[in-house]
PDB file of C-alpha atoms in Angstrom:
ATOM      1  CA  MET A1219     123.274  56.490  60.735  1.00 93.00           C
ATOM      2  CA  ASN A1220     119.701  56.601  62.005  1.00 97.00           C
ATOM      3  CA  MET A1221     118.689  59.377  64.417  1.00 98.00           C
ATOM      4  CA  SER A1222     114.964  59.026  63.859  1.00 98.00           C
ATOM      5  CA  VAL A1223     112.596  58.101  66.672  1.00 98.00           C
ATOM      6  CA  GLU A1224     108.925  57.187  66.748  1.00 98.00           C
ATOM      7  CA  ILE A1225     106.274  58.271  69.232  1.00 98.00           C
ATOM      8  CA  ALA A1226     102.822  56.704  68.841  1.00 96.00           C
ATOM      9  CA  GLY A1227     103.334  56.171  65.125  1.00 97.00           C
ATOM     10  CA  VAL A1228     104.679  59.692  64.545  1.00 98.00           C
ATOM     11  CA  LYS A1229     108.210  59.557  63.150  1.00 98.00           C
ATOM     12  CA  MET A1230     110.572  62.380  64.096  1.00 98.00           C
ATOM     13  CA  LYS A1231     113.787  62.806  62.082  1.00 98.00           C
ATOM     14  CA  ASN A1232     115.743  63.117  65.344  1.00 98.00           C
ATOM     15  CA  PRO A1233     114.880  63.043  69.062  1.00 98.00           C
ATOM     16  CA  VAL A1234     115.126  66.788  69.716  1.00 98.00           C
ATOM     17  CA  THR A1235     112.173  69.087  70.346  1.00 98.00           C
ATOM     18  CA  VAL A1236     111.674  72.133  72.579  1.00 98.00           C
ATOM     19  CA  ALA A1237     109.972  72.496  75.941  1.00 97.00           C
ATOM     20  CA  SER A1238     106.606  74.217  75.835  1.00 96.00           C
ATOM     21  CA  GLY A1239     106.690  77.868  76.795  1.00 94.00           C
ATOM     22  CA  THR A1240     110.338  78.401  75.865  1.00 95.00           C
ATOM     23  CA  PHE A1241     110.010  78.645  72.079  1.00 95.00           C
ATOM     24  CA  GLY A1242     106.719  80.412  71.433  1.00 91.00           C
ATOM     25  CA  SER A1243     105.173  78.622  68.480  1.00 91.00           C
ATOM     26  CA  GLY A1244     108.418  78.627  66.517  1.00 91.00           C
ATOM     27  CA  MET A1245     107.937  81.948  64.743  1.00 91.00           C
ATOM     28  CA  GLU A1246     109.944  83.866  67.337  1.00 91.00           C
ATOM     29  CA  TYR A1247     112.952  81.584  66.884  1.00 95.00           C
ATOM     30  CA  SER A1248     112.773  80.946  63.147  1.00 93.00           C
ATOM     31  CA  ASP A1249     115.233  83.787  62.463  1.00 92.00           C
ATOM     32  CA  PHE A1250     117.830  81.969  64.594  1.00 93.00           C
ATOM     33  CA  VAL A1251     117.093  78.273  64.044  1.00 95.00           C
ATOM     34  CA  ASP A1252     116.169  76.358  60.906  1.00 96.00           C
ATOM     35  CA  LEU A1253     113.086  74.639  62.319  1.00 97.00           C
ATOM     36  CA  SER A1254     113.449  71.817  59.812  1.00 97.00           C
ATOM     37  CA  VAL A1255     116.576  70.710  61.715  1.00 97.00           C
ATOM     38  CA  LEU A1256     114.442  69.782  64.730  1.00 98.00           C
ATOM     39  CA  GLY A1257     112.573  66.537  65.212  1.00 98.00           C
ATOM     40  CA  ALA A1258     109.548  68.535  66.333  1.00 98.00           C
ATOM     41  CA  VAL A1259     108.458  71.945  67.550  1.00 98.00           C
ATOM     42  CA  THR A1260     106.416  71.942  70.757  1.00 98.00           C
ATOM     43  CA  THR A1261     104.230  75.018  71.052  1.00 97.00           C
ATOM     44  CA  LYS A1262     103.510  77.232  74.011  1.00 95.00           C
ATOM     45  CA  GLY A1263     100.433  76.104  75.936  1.00 95.00           C
ATOM     46  CA  VAL A1264      97.101  76.937  74.320  1.00 96.00           C
ATOM     47  CA  ALA A1265      93.763  77.155  76.139  1.00 95.00           C
ATOM     48  CA  ASN A1266      90.172  77.301  74.918  1.00 95.00           C
ATOM     49  CA  VAL A1267      90.020  81.045  75.661  1.00 95.00           C
ATOM     50  CA  PRO A1268      92.771  83.706  75.939  1.00 93.00           C
ATOM     51  CA  TRP A1269      94.658  83.732  79.258  1.00 91.00           C
ATOM     52  CA  ALA A1270      96.226  86.938  80.555  1.00 91.00           C
ATOM     53  CA  GLY A1271      98.728  85.152  82.778  1.00 89.00           C
ATOM     54  CA  ASN A1272      99.990  86.218  86.188  1.00 91.00           C
ATOM     55  CA  PRO A1273     100.898  89.726  87.415  1.00 93.00           C
ATOM     56  CA  THR A1274     104.449  90.960  86.872  1.00 95.00           C
ATOM     57  CA  PRO A1275     107.258  90.424  87.752  1.00 96.00           C
ATOM     58  CA  ARG A1276     106.949  86.888  86.442  1.00 95.00           C
ATOM     59  CA  ILE A1277     110.548  85.743  85.904  1.00 95.00           C
ATOM     60  CA  ALA A1278     113.611  85.643  88.173  1.00 96.00           C
ATOM     61  CA  GLU A1279     117.099  84.224  87.769  1.00 96.00           C
ATOM     62  CA  THR A1280     118.210  81.462  90.128  1.00 96.00           C
ATOM     63  CA  SER A1281     121.504  79.657  90.639  1.00 92.00           C
ATOM     64  CA  SER A1282     122.038  77.620  87.451  1.00 93.00           C
ATOM     65  CA  GLY A1283     118.571  78.333  86.142  1.00 96.00           C
ATOM     66  CA  MET A1284     115.482  80.467  86.366  1.00 96.00           C
ATOM     67  CA  MET A1285     112.077  80.659  87.990  1.00 96.00           C
ATOM     68  CA  ASN A1286     108.928  81.630  86.134  1.00 94.00           C
ATOM     69  CA  ALA A1287     105.331  82.336  87.067  1.00 92.00           C
ATOM     70  CA  VAL A1288     104.115  83.487  83.665  1.00 93.00           C
ATOM     71  CA  GLY A1289     100.804  81.734  84.229  1.00 89.00           C
ATOM     72  CA  LEU A1290     100.460  80.182  80.763  1.00 89.00           C
ATOM     73  CA  GLN A1291      99.624  83.470  79.052  1.00 91.00           C
ATOM     74  CA  ASN A1292      98.285  82.633  75.592  1.00 93.00           C
ATOM     75  CA  PRO A1293      95.973  84.089  72.935  1.00 93.00           C
ATOM     76  CA  GLY A1294      93.551  81.139  72.942  1.00 94.00           C
ATOM     77  CA  ILE A1295      92.820  78.336  70.488  1.00 97.00           C
ATOM     78  CA  ASP A1296      91.061  80.434  67.832  1.00 96.00           C
ATOM     79  CA  THR A1297      94.029  82.769  67.324  1.00 95.00           C
ATOM     80  CA  PHE A1298      96.386  79.803  67.520  1.00 96.00           C
ATOM     81  CA  LEU A1299      94.517  77.998  64.734  1.00 96.00           C
ATOM     82  CA  SER A1300      94.408  81.038  62.454  1.00 95.00           C
ATOM     83  CA  ARG A1301      97.914  82.429  63.083  1.00 95.00           C
ATOM     84  CA  ASP A1302     100.372  79.927  64.572  1.00 95.00           C
ATOM     85  CA  LEU A1303      99.471  76.548  63.118  1.00 96.00           C
ATOM     86  CA  PRO A1304      99.494  77.722  59.464  1.00 96.00           C
ATOM     87  CA  PHE A1305     103.073  78.917  59.991  1.00 96.00           C
ATOM     88  CA  LEU A1306     104.159  75.638  61.594  1.00 96.00           C
ATOM     89  CA  ALA A1307     102.467  73.572  58.913  1.00 96.00           C
ATOM     90  CA  LYS A1308     104.861  75.076  56.349  1.00 96.00           C
ATOM     91  CA  GLN A1309     107.923  73.877  58.280  1.00 96.00           C
ATOM     92  CA  ASP A1310     109.555  70.513  57.649  1.00 97.00           C
ATOM     93  CA  THR A1311     109.176  69.279  61.204  1.00 98.00           C
ATOM     94  CA  LYS A1312     106.566  67.576  63.364  1.00 98.00           C
ATOM     95  CA  ILE A1313     104.143  69.706  65.404  1.00 98.00           C
ATOM     96  CA  ILE A1314     103.410  69.019  69.068  1.00 98.00           C
ATOM     97  CA  VAL A1315     100.692  71.290  70.456  1.00 98.00           C
ATOM     98  CA  ASN A1316     100.727  71.845  74.211  1.00 97.00           C
ATOM     99  CA  VAL A1317      97.221  72.079  75.697  1.00 97.00           C
ATOM    100  CA  CYS A1318      96.283  73.684  79.030  1.00 94.00           C
ATOM    101  CA  GLY A1319      93.027  74.221  80.881  1.00 92.00           C
ATOM    102  CA  ARG A1320      91.344  74.706  84.239  1.00 91.00           C
ATOM    103  CA  SER A1321      88.793  71.918  83.927  1.00 91.00           C
ATOM    104  CA  VAL A1322      88.412  68.672  82.007  1.00 93.00           C
ATOM    105  CA  GLU A1323      85.916  70.450  79.773  1.00 95.00           C
ATOM    106  CA  ASP A1324      88.516  73.104  78.894  1.00 94.00           C
ATOM    107  CA  TYR A1325      91.004  70.486  77.719  1.00 96.00           C
ATOM    108  CA  VAL A1326      88.413  68.559  75.746  1.00 97.00           C
ATOM    109  CA  ASP A1327      87.262  71.755  74.029  1.00 97.00           C
ATOM    110  CA  VAL A1328      90.806  72.472  72.819  1.00 97.00           C
ATOM    111  CA  VAL A1329      91.602  68.954  71.604  1.00 98.00           C
ATOM    112  CA  GLU A1330      88.311  68.798  69.720  1.00 98.00           C
ATOM    113  CA  LYS A1331      89.138  72.060  67.942  1.00 98.00           C
ATOM    114  CA  LEU A1332      92.550  70.626  67.030  1.00 98.00           C
ATOM    115  CA  ALA A1333      91.043  67.437  65.592  1.00 97.00           C
ATOM    116  CA  ASP A1334      91.346  68.426  61.934  1.00 96.00           C
ATOM    117  CA  SER A1335      94.463  70.581  62.341  1.00 96.00           C
ATOM    118  CA  PRO A1336      97.998  69.787  61.124  1.00 97.00           C
ATOM    119  CA  ALA A1337      99.096  68.984  64.701  1.00 98.00           C
ATOM    120  CA  ASP A1338     100.895  65.622  64.870  1.00 98.00           C
ATOM    121  CA  LEU A1339     100.835  65.129  68.644  1.00 98.00           C
ATOM    122  CA  LEU A1340      99.111  66.797  71.597  1.00 98.00           C
ATOM    123  CA  GLU A1341     101.000  67.386  74.845  1.00 98.00           C
ATOM    124  CA  ILE A1342      98.596  67.801  77.756  1.00 97.00           C
ATOM    125  CA  ASN A1343      99.882  70.076  80.516  1.00 95.00           C
ATOM    126  CA  VAL A1344      98.439  68.573  83.695  1.00 92.00           C
ATOM    127  CA  SER A1345     100.302  71.013  85.947  1.00 82.00           C
ATOM    128  CA  CYS A1346      97.397  73.435  85.519  1.00 72.00           C
ATOM    129  CA  PRO A1347      95.263  74.062  88.638  1.00 66.00           C
ATOM    130  CA  ASN A1348      91.993  72.131  88.624  1.00 66.00           C
ATOM    131  CA  VAL A1349      89.484  74.829  89.555  1.00 60.00           C
ATOM    132  CA  LYS A1350      86.780  72.269  90.355  1.00 70.00           C
ATOM    133  CA  GLU A1351      88.998  70.465  92.870  1.00 66.00           C
ATOM    134  CA  GLY A1352      90.246  73.347  94.982  1.00 63.00           C
ATOM    135  CA  GLY A1353      93.104  74.367  92.695  1.00 61.00           C
ATOM    136  CA  ILE A1354      95.328  71.273  93.034  1.00 71.00           C
ATOM    137  CA  ALA A1355      97.072  70.444  89.774  1.00 80.00           C
ATOM    138  CA  PHE A1356      95.590  67.561  87.757  1.00 86.00           C
ATOM    139  CA  GLY A1357      99.051  66.007  87.660  1.00 87.00           C
ATOM    140  CA  GLN A1358      99.434  65.782  91.443  1.00 91.00           C
ATOM    141  CA  ASN A1359      96.610  63.299  92.005  1.00 93.00           C
ATOM    142  CA  PRO A1360      96.741  59.925  90.211  1.00 95.00           C
ATOM    143  CA  ASP A1361      92.959  59.585  90.090  1.00 95.00           C
ATOM    144  CA  ALA A1362      92.543  63.064  88.595  1.00 93.00           C
ATOM    145  CA  LEU A1363      95.357  62.331  86.135  1.00 95.00           C
ATOM    146  CA  TYR A1364      93.698  59.076  85.066  1.00 96.00           C
ATOM    147  CA  ASP A1365      90.344  60.826  84.607  1.00 95.00           C
ATOM    148  CA  ILE A1366      91.668  63.702  82.512  1.00 95.00           C
ATOM    149  CA  THR A1367      93.840  61.379  80.425  1.00 97.00           C
ATOM    150  CA  SER A1368      90.818  59.180  79.689  1.00 98.00           C
ATOM    151  CA  ALA A1369      88.618  62.151  78.783  1.00 97.00           C
ATOM    152  CA  VAL A1370      91.216  63.743  76.514  1.00 97.00           C
ATOM    153  CA  LYS A1371      92.068  60.428  74.844  1.00 98.00           C
ATOM    154  CA  LYS A1372      88.411  59.856  73.963  1.00 98.00           C
ATOM    155  CA  ALA A1373      88.135  63.322  72.418  1.00 97.00           C
ATOM    156  CA  ALA A1374      91.486  63.560  70.626  1.00 98.00           C
ATOM    157  CA  LYS A1375      92.188  62.442  67.078  1.00 98.00           C
ATOM    158  CA  GLN A1376      95.949  62.814  67.541  1.00 98.00           C
ATOM    159  CA  PRO A1377      98.076  60.741  69.947  1.00 98.00           C
ATOM    160  CA  ILE A1378      98.376  62.357  73.380  1.00 98.00           C
ATOM    161  CA  ILE A1379     101.420  62.960  75.559  1.00 98.00           C
ATOM    162  CA  MET A1380     100.727  63.622  79.229  1.00 97.00           C
ATOM    163  CA  LYS A1381     103.245  66.116  80.657  1.00 97.00           C
ATOM    164  CA  LEU A1382     103.957  65.047  84.220  1.00 95.00           C
ATOM    165  CA  SER A1383     104.654  67.249  87.219  1.00 94.00           C
ATOM    166  CA  PRO A1384     107.693  66.417  89.386  1.00 95.00           C
ATOM    167  CA  ASN A1385     105.931  67.881  92.432  1.00 93.00           C
ATOM    168  CA  VAL A1386     104.736  64.459  93.579  1.00 94.00           C
ATOM    169  CA  THR A1387     105.928  61.772  95.991  1.00 95.00           C
ATOM    170  CA  ASP A1388     106.379  59.014  93.391  1.00 97.00           C
ATOM    171  CA  ILE A1389     106.659  59.806  89.682  1.00 97.00           C
ATOM    172  CA  THR A1390     106.074  56.159  88.725  1.00 98.00           C
ATOM    173  CA  VAL A1391     102.569  56.249  90.219  1.00 98.00           C
ATOM    174  CA  MET A1392     101.716  59.216  87.993  1.00 97.00           C
ATOM    175  CA  ALA A1393     103.285  57.673  84.888  1.00 98.00           C
ATOM    176  CA  LYS A1394     101.300  54.470  85.427  1.00 98.00           C
ATOM    177  CA  ALA A1395      98.078  56.459  85.947  1.00 98.00           C
ATOM    178  CA  ALA A1396      98.623  58.265  82.643  1.00 97.00           C
ATOM    179  CA  GLU A1397      99.350  54.999  80.846  1.00 98.00           C
ATOM    180  CA  ALA A1398      96.269  53.349  82.364  1.00 98.00           C
ATOM    181  CA  GLY A1399      94.171  56.316  81.225  1.00 98.00           C
ATOM    182  CA  GLY A1400      95.241  55.755  77.622  1.00 98.00           C
ATOM    183  CA  ALA A1401      98.213  58.091  77.188  1.00 98.00           C
ATOM    184  CA  ASP A1402     100.323  57.363  74.117  1.00 98.00           C
ATOM    185  CA  ALA A1403     103.429  58.848  75.766  1.00 98.00           C
ATOM    186  CA  VAL A1404     104.502  60.872  78.792  1.00 98.00           C
ATOM    187  CA  SER A1405     106.841  63.851  78.998  1.00 98.00           C
ATOM    188  CA  LEU A1406     108.751  64.897  82.108  1.00 97.00           C
ATOM    189  CA  ILE A1407     109.702  66.782  84.049  1.00 96.00           C
ATOM    190  CA  ASN A1408     107.737  69.986  84.240  1.00 94.00           C
ATOM    191  CA  THR A1409     109.153  72.672  86.549  1.00 94.00           C
ATOM    192  CA  LEU A1410     109.757  72.210  90.272  1.00 94.00           C
ATOM    193  CA  THR A1411     107.927  74.623  92.562  1.00 93.00           C
ATOM    194  CA  GLY A1412     110.278  77.149  94.161  1.00 95.00           C
ATOM    195  CA  MET A1413     110.480  80.547  95.798  1.00 96.00           C
ATOM    196  CA  LYS A1414     112.930  83.448  95.773  1.00 97.00           C
ATOM    197  CA  ILE A1415     112.996  86.512  98.019  1.00 97.00           C
ATOM    198  CA  ASP A1416     114.628  89.820  97.129  1.00 96.00           C
ATOM    199  CA  ILE A1417     116.286  90.653 100.448  1.00 97.00           C
ATOM    200  CA  GLU A1418     117.047  94.279  99.486  1.00 97.00           C
ATOM    201  CA  ARG A1419     113.404  95.036  98.670  1.00 96.00           C
ATOM    202  CA  ARG A1420     112.061  92.586 101.268  1.00 98.00           C
ATOM    203  CA  ARG A1421     109.587  91.098  98.834  1.00 97.00           C
ATOM    204  CA  PHE A1422     109.106  88.070  96.641  1.00 97.00           C
ATOM    205  CA  ALA A1423     111.081  88.024  93.410  1.00 97.00           C
ATOM    206  CA  VAL A1424     107.953  87.122  91.443  1.00 95.00           C
ATOM    207  CA  ALA A1425     104.503  88.529  92.147  1.00 95.00           C
ATOM    208  CA  ASN A1426     102.994  85.045  92.364  1.00 93.00           C
ATOM    209  CA  LYS A1427     105.281  84.299  95.380  1.00 95.00           C
ATOM    210  CA  THR A1428     106.124  80.851  93.970  1.00 93.00           C
ATOM    211  CA  GLY A1429     107.207  79.841  90.499  1.00 93.00           C
ATOM    212  CA  GLY A1430     108.470  76.943  88.428  1.00 93.00           C
ATOM    213  CA  VAL A1431     112.214  76.353  88.711  1.00 96.00           C
ATOM    214  CA  SER A1432     113.980  75.160  85.557  1.00 97.00           C
ATOM    215  CA  GLY A1433     117.466  75.020  84.096  1.00 97.00           C
ATOM    216  CA  PRO A1434     120.663  73.008  84.747  1.00 97.00           C
ATOM    217  CA  ALA A1435     120.101  72.897  88.523  1.00 96.00           C
ATOM    218  CA  ILE A1436     117.149  70.514  88.133  1.00 97.00           C
ATOM    219  CA  LYS A1437     118.760  68.139  85.601  1.00 98.00           C
ATOM    220  CA  PRO A1438     119.858  65.379  88.041  1.00 98.00           C
ATOM    221  CA  ILE A1439     116.318  65.228  89.427  1.00 98.00           C
ATOM    222  CA  ALA A1440     114.873  65.076  85.920  1.00 98.00           C
ATOM    223  CA  VAL A1441     117.252  62.314  84.802  1.00 98.00           C
ATOM    224  CA  ARG A1442     116.314  60.244  87.852  1.00 98.00           C
ATOM    225  CA  MET A1443     112.588  60.648  87.210  1.00 98.00           C
ATOM    226  CA  VAL A1444     112.925  59.841  83.503  1.00 98.00           C
ATOM    227  CA  TYR A1445     114.853  56.699  84.427  1.00 98.00           C
ATOM    228  CA  GLN A1446     112.145  55.647  86.877  1.00 98.00           C
ATOM    229  CA  ALA A1447     109.219  56.471  84.582  1.00 98.00           C
ATOM    230  CA  SER A1448     110.717  54.757  81.539  1.00 98.00           C
ATOM    231  CA  ARG A1449     110.965  51.534  83.509  1.00 98.00           C
ATOM    232  CA  ALA A1450     107.492  51.842  85.015  1.00 98.00           C
ATOM    233  CA  VAL A1451     105.565  52.164  81.734  1.00 98.00           C
ATOM    234  CA  LYS A1452     105.690  50.670  78.248  1.00 98.00           C
ATOM    235  CA  ILE A1453     104.842  53.896  76.412  1.00 98.00           C
ATOM    236  CA  PRO A1454     107.551  56.317  75.164  1.00 98.00           C
ATOM    237  CA  VAL A1455     109.019  58.931  77.503  1.00 98.00           C
ATOM    238  CA  ILE A1456     110.084  62.424  76.416  1.00 98.00           C
ATOM    239  CA  GLY A1457     112.737  63.709  78.810  1.00 98.00           C
ATOM    240  CA  MET A1458     113.356  67.321  79.768  1.00 98.00           C
ATOM    241  CA  GLY A1459     114.736  69.406  82.608  1.00 97.00           C
ATOM    242  CA  GLY A1460     117.987  71.345  82.402  1.00 97.00           C
ATOM    243  CA  ILE A1461     119.191  70.127  79.001  1.00 98.00           C
ATOM    244  CA  ALA A1462     121.825  72.578  77.775  1.00 98.00           C
ATOM    245  CA  SER A1463     124.128  70.434  75.611  1.00 98.00           C
ATOM    246  CA  ALA A1464     124.252  67.304  73.472  1.00 98.00           C
ATOM    247  CA  GLU A1465     125.844  65.497  76.416  1.00 98.00           C
ATOM    248  CA  ASP A1466     122.838  66.371  78.575  1.00 98.00           C
ATOM    249  CA  ALA A1467     120.440  65.119  75.904  1.00 98.00           C
ATOM    250  CA  ILE A1468     122.340  61.845  75.520  1.00 98.00           C
ATOM    251  CA  GLU A1469     122.224  61.350  79.285  1.00 98.00           C
ATOM    252  CA  PHE A1470     118.418  61.488  79.173  1.00 98.00           C
ATOM    253  CA  ILE A1471     118.312  59.047  76.252  1.00 98.00           C
ATOM    254  CA  MET A1472     120.571  56.626  78.083  1.00 98.00           C
ATOM    255  CA  ALA A1473     118.237  56.948  81.084  1.00 98.00           C
ATOM    256  CA  GLY A1474     115.373  55.753  78.871  1.00 98.00           C
ATOM    257  CA  ALA A1475     113.977  58.767  77.000  1.00 98.00           C
ATOM    258  CA  THR A1476     112.850  58.264  73.412  1.00 98.00           C
ATOM    259  CA  ALA A1477     113.031  62.016  72.738  1.00 98.00           C
ATOM    260  CA  VAL A1478     114.228  65.095  74.614  1.00 98.00           C
ATOM    261  CA  ALA A1479     112.963  68.667  74.960  1.00 98.00           C
ATOM    262  CA  VAL A1480     115.212  71.706  75.395  1.00 98.00           C
ATOM    263  CA  GLY A1481     113.755  74.540  77.457  1.00 97.00           C
ATOM    264  CA  THR A1482     115.508  77.197  79.514  1.00 97.00           C
ATOM    265  CA  ALA A1483     118.689  76.941  77.424  1.00 97.00           C
ATOM    266  CA  ASN A1484     116.791  78.535  74.510  1.00 97.00           C
ATOM    267  CA  PHE A1485     116.703  81.837  76.402  1.00 95.00           C
ATOM    268  CA  ARG A1486     120.460  81.894  76.818  1.00 95.00           C
ATOM    269  CA  ASN A1487     121.320  80.611  73.355  1.00 97.00           C
ATOM    270  CA  PRO A1488     118.602  80.729  70.652  1.00 96.00           C
ATOM    271  CA  THR A1489     120.557  78.296  68.432  1.00 97.00           C
ATOM    272  CA  ILE A1490     121.121  75.641  71.122  1.00 98.00           C
ATOM    273  CA  THR A1491     118.616  73.121  69.747  1.00 98.00           C
ATOM    274  CA  ALA A1492     120.358  72.895  66.366  1.00 97.00           C
ATOM    275  CA  GLU A1493     123.712  72.595  68.159  1.00 98.00           C
ATOM    276  CA  ILE A1494     122.362  69.709  70.252  1.00 98.00           C
ATOM    277  CA  VAL A1495     121.116  67.860  67.152  1.00 98.00           C
ATOM    278  CA  LYS A1496     124.560  68.214  65.596  1.00 98.00           C
ATOM    279  CA  GLY A1497     126.262  67.178  68.839  1.00 98.00           C
ATOM    280  CA  ILE A1498     124.215  63.973  69.121  1.00 98.00           C
ATOM    281  CA  GLU A1499     125.091  63.133  65.530  1.00 98.00           C
ATOM    282  CA  GLU A1500     128.793  63.703  66.221  1.00 98.00           C
ATOM    283  CA  PHE A1501     128.615  61.539  69.369  1.00 98.00           C
ATOM    284  CA  MET A1502     127.030  58.688  67.423  1.00 98.00           C
ATOM    285  CA  ARG A1503     129.644  58.929  64.687  1.00 98.00           C
ATOM    286  CA  ARG A1504     132.503  59.056  67.194  1.00 97.00           C
ATOM    287  CA  HIS A1505     131.259  55.965  69.007  1.00 97.00           C
ATOM    288  CA  GLY A1506     130.218  53.994  65.935  1.00 97.00           C
ATOM    289  CA  ILE A1507     126.528  54.044  66.859  1.00 98.00           C
ATOM    290  CA  GLU A1508     124.411  53.213  63.799  1.00 98.00           C
ATOM    291  CA  ASP A1509     120.986  53.683  65.386  1.00 98.00           C
ATOM    292  CA  ILE A1510     120.113  55.943  68.302  1.00 98.00           C
ATOM    293  CA  ALA A1511     117.957  53.139  69.692  1.00 98.00           C
ATOM    294  CA  GLU A1512     121.221  51.372  70.613  1.00 98.00           C
ATOM    295  CA  ILE A1513     121.802  53.741  73.510  1.00 98.00           C
ATOM    296  CA  ARG A1514     118.195  54.251  74.640  1.00 98.00           C
ATOM    297  CA  GLY A1515     117.872  53.031  78.219  1.00 97.00           C
ATOM    298  CA  CYS A1516     121.313  51.435  78.022  1.00 97.00           C
ATOM    299  CA  VAL A1517     122.054  51.930  81.736  1.00 96.00           C
ATOM    300  CA  ASP A1518     120.631  49.513  84.252  1.00 86.00           C
TER     301      ASP A1518
END
């Protein structure tokens, strides 16, 4: 039985990774999950300099999910290279480094510093605000997305995955822009923008006023967008958004995803990723599926 998948020449032993920002860089979860069970570990976003993140409170519970406005707090690429990557390099799994920035130059700086690192793939978070264009996210304008994809692709030694925002009118336009810019794969969806008000305190639940909504409530939207994107482009799609079980993961694969990323569910159950890997294996055995590729994009 073959559960392995390939993204831009990088072979993962199974299609399961984690969503950036929900798993640290693997160290925090290594006491709960054997990282070698996973197809890949996707790190928290890393920038060219340390980011403090947003003011607190930064997290709030929502119906069937959560909302966060952490603001991509991270220690910066230098600390990441000296502390986090050496740990990950010792694990028997692929490494996907998530990259964030506030300008094209920021992103290019990070990917250049990762050139000779053990990172297997780079996931580019284009939901960051573009400070040179009035704060709109790179991933909300197809021209900006094309430009940053092209710039990062030219600078990167590793294959690049563009992480798409769902906060757009047509996800296929964005997927095509990333592909045209040279992306080796796309991942989606990032969080949906939401708001919550604490009626007892008469104030916003998070200091940022708005935050990214994730968890089971957004899964039907994510499945729909993965289905659309996978049919709009020829490059692999990594699906995410509300995955909390093997059944959820299989749904994304049947919609067209080559791999899947588990996010919010890690906070509720630190061992969920390993359980999902096992559940996919059991599903394949139960249905006599010899190769996971048999069910990829099987719905029409």
